[in-house]
Every structure is written in C-alpha cells, then in structure tokens.
Amino acid sequence: MGMEYFLVQSFPCSLNKLVTYIGTLTGTSNTAENDDTAEKHNVTILDARKADPGSFHDTGFTMITLDKEPVTTDWRSNDWNSEHPDIMNFHEQMEPYIRQLYPSVKKIFWTFNVIRGGDKLGDQPRAVGGPHLDYYQDDEARVEFHTEYPELDVDKSEPKLMMGKLDDEDHKLGVILGVWKPLSPEKVCDYPLAVMDARTFQPENLSQNKLHIQIMPGLMIHNLNGAISYDEAQKWYYYSHQTPMEVLIFHQYYKREWLANSSLLHF
C-alpha cells in the first residue's frame, strides 16, 4: 500500500491517481489492484440498542456514555509535537470508564489516534469493504513476521507491545482496546462501526494479512493484520445513531485467551 493511503482524504483525486500510478510503477503500491475472487455473503447486522448482545466481557464490546462533553478540540494532536497534546484531555476523561471495565488494571497506555473520513493531511479513509482485525492474534506468527519486516522503532509501537518489548517487572500487556467515537454529526446515520460478537469469532476464521504501508520514500510501516472469513454462526452488531457523547469500546487483542472483535465499517 502506497502513500496514497495517507493522502486520499486531503489531496485532489488527480494527484492521488498520479501517486498511485507512480507507486504501482515503483512497486510500493498495489492499491489499484482489485480482488475479483473474494466471496460475497449477505450478513445481518443487528442494532445493539434493540437486540441486547450481552455483557462487555462476554461479547468483547460495549458502548459508554460520557458524563460531560470532551474538552478536547484538536483530535489530530499527538505527543510528538507537544508535551501535553490536546488529545490527552480525552485520554484522561476516558480512563475512569476503562478502569470500571478492568478494575485491576495497573496502567493504561495510549498509543496512536487517527481520524477516519476527514479532509486533512494524514486522515485515513473509511475502512469499508470487508471485516478485519488490526492485529493478528498469534504471537509466534507476529515475531516471525517482524523478524523479516522490523516494526517501526517508536515508543508507542503496538507490535512492540504485543511482543512484550515494552513490558517491565511491574507492567505486562493484558489487552489492546479500540476506542471509537464520532466527532460529528449529532447522530451517525452513515458509516457506523459494526463489530462481531467475540463468542462467534473462531480461530479458524482468522488468517494472516501482511500489511505494508509506504508513508514516504524510505519509511515503511509493517503490520500483521488479521483477515476474517465468513461463517454463518457469526453475529454482528452496531449502535444506531451514535452521538459524539457515546464511545464504543472493543477488543483488538487479548494476551491470555481468545477474545477479539473483528470490526467492519458498514453502510
């Protein structure tokens, strides 16, 4: 995948097509390729407000409602350009809710935030088109993958977390959670996030998706994602008309047992 992935939201279509074309010629992009062999299935996605899916620790996901409106306004801020970026105010607001879900947690470690569907440089497109997991669940496979394709050498590296490289004597990784909230409109009608009930997600439906993203010439991100195959037993849910005061929390990775929600941007 080439640089167009990070430019598509903010650059004109003509320039993105040029970047994609150059990437195809140089071998750094295969975005333009289509997989016509993929199977398609009709899937029913239930409204979790009407069809109660169950508890957070059974299903792997839940929706929480904030007590007050976030003070964060710069949702693109990150700690590489500020000692106390605005996004940290939202992190601090969220931590009590996360501790209610995991009362014994010793430390909450925030990695990176992204905006999907925005129009600024670096915003990412909506991940429509297929279910996925951001992280493959097999640790041995991840170590083997990153032996060949080294992980990005930054402090807040999810691959480093999952491979235990950021553990210390008092802190070891337990779970990686996804924290998802809309910034606008008042009620989400298009492109809500759908998640699978973790109890209906089986290991045999997970396969490796080796992802390589060229951020800029000479800088490539490598990640071992998970591709999801169809099973009629799978159950999918979304929350209708999610508001900016509501936050969807779901499992991306669980260290000790099989508990993860594959996700799909839908509608």
Coordinates of C-alpha atoms in Angstrom, one line a residue:
M1 CA 0.0 0.0 0.0
G2 CA 1.4 3.3 -1.0
M3 CA 1.5 6.9 0.2
E4 CA -2.0 7.5 -1.4
Y5 CA -3.5 5.8 1.7
F6 CA -2.5 8.9 3.8
L7 CA -3.2 11.4 1.0
V8 CA -6.6 10.3 -0.3
Q9 CA -8.6 12.3 2.2
S10 CA -6.8 15.7 1.6
F11 CA -5.4 15.6 -1.9
P12 CA -7.3 16.1 -5.2
C13 CA -8.3 12.8 -7.0
S14 CA -6.0 13.7 -9.9
L15 CA -2.9 13.9 -7.7
N16 CA -3.9 10.7 -5.8
K17 CA -4.2 8.8 -9.1
L18 CA -0.7 10.1 -10.0
V19 CA 0.7 9.0 -6.7
T20 CA -0.9 5.6 -7.0
Y21 CA 0.3 5.2 -10.6
I22 CA 3.9 6.1 -9.6
G23 CA 3.7 3.7 -6.7
T24 CA 2.5 0.9 -9.0
L25 CA 5.4 1.5 -11.3
T26 CA 8.0 1.5 -8.5
G27 CA 6.4 -1.5 -6.7
T28 CA 5.5 0.4 -3.5
S29 CA 1.7 0.3 -4.1
N30 CA -0.9 -2.3 -5.1
T31 CA -3.9 -0.1 -4.1
A32 CA -5.3 -0.1 -7.6
E33 CA -5.5 -3.9 -7.7
N34 CA -8.9 -5.5 -7.2
D35 CA -9.6 -9.0 -5.9
D36 CA -12.4 -10.3 -8.0
T37 CA -12.1 -13.8 -6.4
A38 CA -13.3 -12.7 -3.0
E39 CA -16.6 -14.4 -1.9
K40 CA -19.6 -12.2 -1.0
H41 CA -22.2 -13.0 1.6
N42 CA -25.3 -11.4 2.9
V43 CA -24.9 -10.6 6.6
T44 CA -27.4 -9.3 9.0
I45 CA -26.1 -6.6 11.3
L46 CA -28.2 -6.2 14.5
D47 CA -28.9 -2.9 16.2
A48 CA -27.3 -3.4 19.7
R49 CA -29.8 -0.9 21.1
K50 CA -32.7 -3.2 20.2
A51 CA -31.1 -6.6 20.3
D52 CA -29.1 -6.8 23.5
P53 CA -25.8 -8.6 22.6
G54 CA -24.7 -9.3 26.2
S55 CA -22.0 -8.0 28.6
F56 CA -18.7 -6.5 27.7
H57 CA -16.6 -9.4 29.0
D58 CA -18.8 -11.9 27.1
T59 CA -19.2 -10.1 23.7
G60 CA -15.9 -8.1 23.9
F61 CA -17.5 -4.7 23.3
T62 CA -19.8 -2.1 24.9
M63 CA -21.0 1.5 24.5
I64 CA -20.4 4.0 27.2
T65 CA -22.0 7.4 27.5
L66 CA -19.8 10.3 28.7
D67 CA -20.8 12.3 31.7
K68 CA -19.8 15.5 30.2
E69 CA -18.7 16.8 26.8
P70 CA -15.0 16.4 26.0
V71 CA -12.8 19.5 26.3
T72 CA -10.6 18.1 23.5
T73 CA -11.0 20.1 20.3
D74 CA -7.8 19.1 18.4
W75 CA -8.4 15.4 17.8
R76 CA -5.4 15.2 15.5
S77 CA -2.9 16.2 18.2
N78 CA -0.2 13.8 19.2
D79 CA 2.6 13.8 21.7
W80 CA 5.4 14.1 19.1
N81 CA 4.5 17.7 18.6
S82 CA 3.6 18.7 22.1
E83 CA 4.4 17.7 25.7
H84 CA 0.7 17.7 26.6
P85 CA -1.3 17.4 23.4
D86 CA -5.0 18.2 23.5
I87 CA -5.9 14.5 22.9
M88 CA -4.6 13.7 26.4
N89 CA -7.5 15.5 27.9
F90 CA -9.8 12.9 26.2
H91 CA -7.5 10.1 27.4
E92 CA -7.8 11.4 31.0
Q93 CA -11.6 11.6 30.6
M94 CA -11.8 8.0 29.3
E95 CA -9.6 6.3 31.9
P96 CA -12.2 6.1 34.7
Y97 CA -14.6 4.3 32.3
I98 CA -11.9 1.9 31.2
R99 CA -11.0 1.2 34.8
Q100 CA -14.6 0.3 35.5
L101 CA -14.3 -2.4 32.8
Y102 CA -10.9 -3.6 34.1
P103 CA -10.8 -2.7 37.8
S104 CA -7.5 -4.5 38.4
V105 CA -5.6 -2.6 35.6
K106 CA -2.2 -1.2 36.8
K107 CA -1.5 1.1 33.8
I108 CA -3.3 2.4 30.8
F109 CA -1.0 3.1 27.9
W110 CA -2.4 5.1 24.9
T111 CA -0.8 4.6 21.5
F112 CA -2.0 6.5 18.4
N113 CA -5.2 8.2 17.4
V114 CA -6.4 8.6 13.8
I115 CA -9.4 10.4 12.2
R116 CA -11.2 8.4 9.5
G117 CA -13.2 10.2 6.8
G118 CA -11.7 13.6 7.5
D119 CA -10.2 16.0 4.9
K120 CA -6.9 16.9 6.4
L121 CA -3.4 15.6 5.6
G122 CA -2.9 12.3 7.3
D123 CA -6.6 11.5 7.9
Q124 CA -7.4 7.9 6.9
P125 CA -10.2 6.8 4.6
R126 CA -13.2 4.8 5.9
A127 CA -12.2 1.2 6.1
V128 CA -15.2 -0.1 4.2
G129 CA -15.3 -3.2 2.1
G130 CA -14.5 -6.1 4.5
P131 CA -14.2 -7.2 8.1
H132 CA -10.7 -7.2 9.6
L133 CA -8.7 -7.2 12.8
D134 CA -6.0 -4.6 13.2
Y135 CA -3.7 -7.3 14.8
Y136 CA -3.3 -11.0 14.1
Q137 CA -3.8 -12.9 17.3
D138 CA -0.9 -15.4 17.1
D139 CA 2.2 -14.0 19.0
E140 CA 4.6 -16.5 17.4
A141 CA 3.5 -15.6 13.9
R142 CA 4.0 -11.9 14.8
V143 CA 7.5 -12.5 16.0
E144 CA 8.3 -14.4 12.8
F145 CA 6.7 -11.6 10.7
H146 CA 8.7 -8.8 12.3
T147 CA 11.9 -10.8 12.1
E148 CA 11.6 -10.4 8.4
Y149 CA 9.9 -7.0 8.5
P150 CA 11.1 -4.9 11.5
E151 CA 8.5 -3.0 13.4
L152 CA 8.5 0.8 13.4
D153 CA 11.1 1.9 16.0
V154 CA 8.9 4.3 18.0
D155 CA 7.9 4.4 21.7
K156 CA 4.2 3.7 21.2
S157 CA 4.5 0.7 18.9
E158 CA 1.6 -1.7 19.1
P159 CA 3.8 -4.6 17.7
K160 CA 6.4 -3.9 20.4
L161 CA 3.6 -4.0 23.0
M162 CA 2.3 -7.3 21.7
M163 CA 5.8 -8.9 21.6
G164 CA 6.5 -7.9 25.2
K165 CA 9.2 -5.4 24.3
L166 CA 7.6 -2.6 26.4
D167 CA 6.9 -4.9 29.4
D168 CA 8.7 -4.3 32.7
E169 CA 8.8 -6.0 36.1
D170 CA 5.6 -4.4 37.3
H171 CA 3.7 -4.0 34.0
K172 CA 2.8 -6.5 31.3
L173 CA 0.4 -6.2 28.4
G174 CA -3.1 -7.6 29.1
V175 CA -5.4 -6.3 26.3
I176 CA -5.4 -3.7 23.5
L177 CA -8.8 -1.9 23.3
G178 CA -10.2 0.1 20.4
V179 CA -11.8 3.4 21.5
W180 CA -14.1 4.7 18.8
K181 CA -16.2 7.9 18.8
P182 CA -17.7 10.2 16.2
L183 CA -16.7 13.8 16.1
S184 CA -19.8 14.7 14.0
P185 CA -22.7 14.8 13.2
E186 CA -25.1 14.9 16.2
K187 CA -26.2 11.4 15.3
V188 CA -24.4 9.0 13.0
C189 CA -26.6 7.7 10.2
D190 CA -23.9 6.8 7.6
Y191 CA -20.8 4.6 8.2
P192 CA -21.4 3.4 11.8
L193 CA -18.8 0.9 13.1
A194 CA -20.0 -2.7 13.2
V195 CA -18.3 -5.3 15.5
M196 CA -18.6 -9.0 15.8
D197 CA -19.7 -10.8 19.0
A198 CA -16.4 -12.3 20.1
R199 CA -18.1 -15.5 21.1
T200 CA -19.0 -16.2 17.5
F201 CA -15.5 -15.5 16.2
Q202 CA -13.4 -18.7 15.8
P203 CA -9.6 -19.1 15.2
E204 CA -10.2 -21.0 12.0
N205 CA -11.9 -17.8 10.5
L206 CA -8.7 -15.8 11.0
S207 CA -5.9 -15.6 8.5
Q208 CA -2.8 -13.5 8.2
N209 CA -2.9 -10.3 6.3
K210 CA 0.6 -8.9 5.8
L211 CA 0.3 -5.2 5.6
H212 CA 3.0 -2.9 4.3
I213 CA 2.3 0.9 4.1
Q214 CA 4.7 3.3 2.5
I215 CA 4.4 6.6 4.4
M216 CA 7.0 8.4 2.5
P217 CA 10.1 7.4 0.5
G218 CA 12.4 5.3 2.7
L219 CA 9.8 4.9 5.5
M220 CA 7.6 1.8 5.5
I221 CA 5.2 0.6 8.2
H222 CA 4.8 -3.2 8.6
N223 CA 1.9 -4.8 10.5
L224 CA 0.5 -8.3 10.7
N225 CA -3.2 -7.8 10.4
G226 CA -6.0 -10.3 10.6
A227 CA -8.3 -11.2 7.6
I228 CA -11.7 -12.6 8.5
S229 CA -13.5 -15.3 6.6
Y230 CA -17.3 -15.8 6.7
D231 CA -19.1 -18.2 9.0
E232 CA -22.9 -18.3 9.3
A233 CA -22.6 -18.5 13.1
Q234 CA -21.0 -15.1 13.3
K235 CA -23.1 -12.3 14.9
W236 CA -22.6 -8.6 14.1
Y237 CA -23.8 -5.6 15.9
Y238 CA -23.8 -1.8 15.5
Y239 CA -25.2 1.1 17.6
S240 CA -27.7 3.1 15.7
H241 CA -27.4 6.9 15.7
Q242 CA -24.3 7.0 17.8
T243 CA -23.6 10.5 19.1
P244 CA -20.3 12.3 19.9
M245 CA -21.2 11.7 23.6
E246 CA -21.0 8.0 23.1
V247 CA -17.8 5.9 22.9
L248 CA -17.7 2.3 21.5
I249 CA -15.0 0.2 23.3
F250 CA -14.0 -3.1 21.8
H251 CA -11.1 -5.6 22.0
Q252 CA -8.4 -5.6 19.4
Y253 CA -6.1 -8.1 21.1
Y254 CA -6.2 -10.2 24.3
K255 CA -2.9 -11.6 25.6
R256 CA -4.1 -14.6 27.6
E257 CA -7.1 -16.0 25.7
W258 CA -9.1 -15.8 22.6
L259 CA -11.2 -12.6 22.8
A260 CA -11.2 -10.1 20.0
N261 CA -13.9 -8.3 18.0
S262 CA -13.3 -8.2 14.3
S263 CA -14.6 -4.9 13.0
L264 CA -16.2 -3.6 9.9
L265 CA -17.2 -0.1 8.8
H266 CA -20.6 -0.5 7.3
F267 CA -23.3 1.2 5.4

